[in-house]
């Protein structure tokens, strides 16, 4: 395998098992076509696609790491923690993720009621048509329904107008704790990684607390090069990685050919001075 930082690793994307639109097999094919050498499928709160993804990676001649993206509530906001290289048959991580998925259906019905109050009827049933996994109805599926029904032109607009804090379709939700998410991943022999830190609306103090607590629970990585960051944020979070002694990860966060602006395997390489997470996971690569 290509050594260290000059490796086309894409360790963040979503399939129909969460809120992506492609199957694990189609994602593997697309990753391979784009030159990805090491791949991980990281569905939200779900590892039901891991066996298919690993088999598809093997069929394509790509190296594979198990993956997931756990929803966490920290300081009143939703934070995403990516888990990589864990044992996907580990009962504790399976149960933890099952519990995390648990509140989604109720939340979806409340979102639908809330949208009905501003005149958008039938959103729950409408969103369900886009759902590939009944345990994983997400805001993305509502966004697709609102685009399909002509309420908005694209999913970004739906989030801006309806599905974010303070907007009519937004329903606050309590996800896993930071401690639990990191613990599930690490006790299953994986590495926990803070996903796209540039996306959170934390004050500098809150962000410092996130990194400090994450490390104290055993977290070891941070996404530096991601489809959610600007080039300035690559530099900012490369500095944060060094400051906190964290390894760095790289991933597109690809969801769909029609919606995602960053395709699999197309991001810049990790800055040379950082330790890539895959160096810590050498013995977990399939
Ligand atoms: P949920 O886990 O149901 O709250 O949904 C979160 C998902 O919504 C994220 O993983 C993204 O895929 C998507 N999302 C969040 N914010 C936006 C946005 N501004 N534009 C498009 N998709 C978004
Ligand atoms: Mn998503
Ligand atoms: Mn995320
Ligand atoms: Mn993601």
Short mmCIF file of N, CA and C and ligand atoms in Angstrom, two decimals, residues 12 14 44 69 80 195-196 199-200 253, ligand 3:
data_model
loop_
_atom_site.label_atom_id
_atom_site.label_comp_id
_atom_site.label_asym_id
_atom_site.label_seq_id
_atom_site.Cartn_x
_atom_site.Cartn_y
_atom_site.Cartn_z
N UNK A 12 -14.91 8.48 5.14
CA UNK A 12 -16.18 9.05 5.58
C UNK A 12 -17.14 9.13 4.39
N UNK A 14 -21.57 7.81 3.16
CA UNK A 14 -22.87 7.24 3.59
C UNK A 14 -23.55 6.47 2.47
N UNK A 44 -24.49 6.76 9.52
CA UNK A 44 -24.90 7.35 10.80
C UNK A 44 -25.45 6.28 11.74
N UNK A 69 -20.56 6.68 11.99
CA UNK A 69 -20.54 8.09 12.43
C UNK A 69 -21.61 8.23 13.50
N UNK A 80 -20.59 14.96 15.67
CA UNK A 80 -20.45 13.63 15.08
C UNK A 80 -19.07 13.05 15.38
N UNK A 195 -15.51 14.23 13.88
CA UNK A 195 -15.85 14.50 12.48
C UNK A 195 -15.99 16.01 12.25
N UNK A 196 -15.56 16.46 11.07
CA UNK A 196 -15.73 17.83 10.58
C UNK A 196 -15.88 18.90 11.68
N UNK A 199 -17.59 22.42 11.30
CA UNK A 199 -19.03 22.63 11.08
C UNK A 199 -19.78 23.05 12.33
N UNK A 200 -19.20 22.86 13.51
CA UNK A 200 -19.96 23.15 14.73
C UNK A 200 -19.92 24.64 15.04
N UNK A 253 -17.23 12.65 3.07
CA UNK A 253 -18.60 12.75 3.58
C UNK A 253 -19.60 12.69 2.41
MN1 LIG B 3 -21.54 14.41 10.03
#
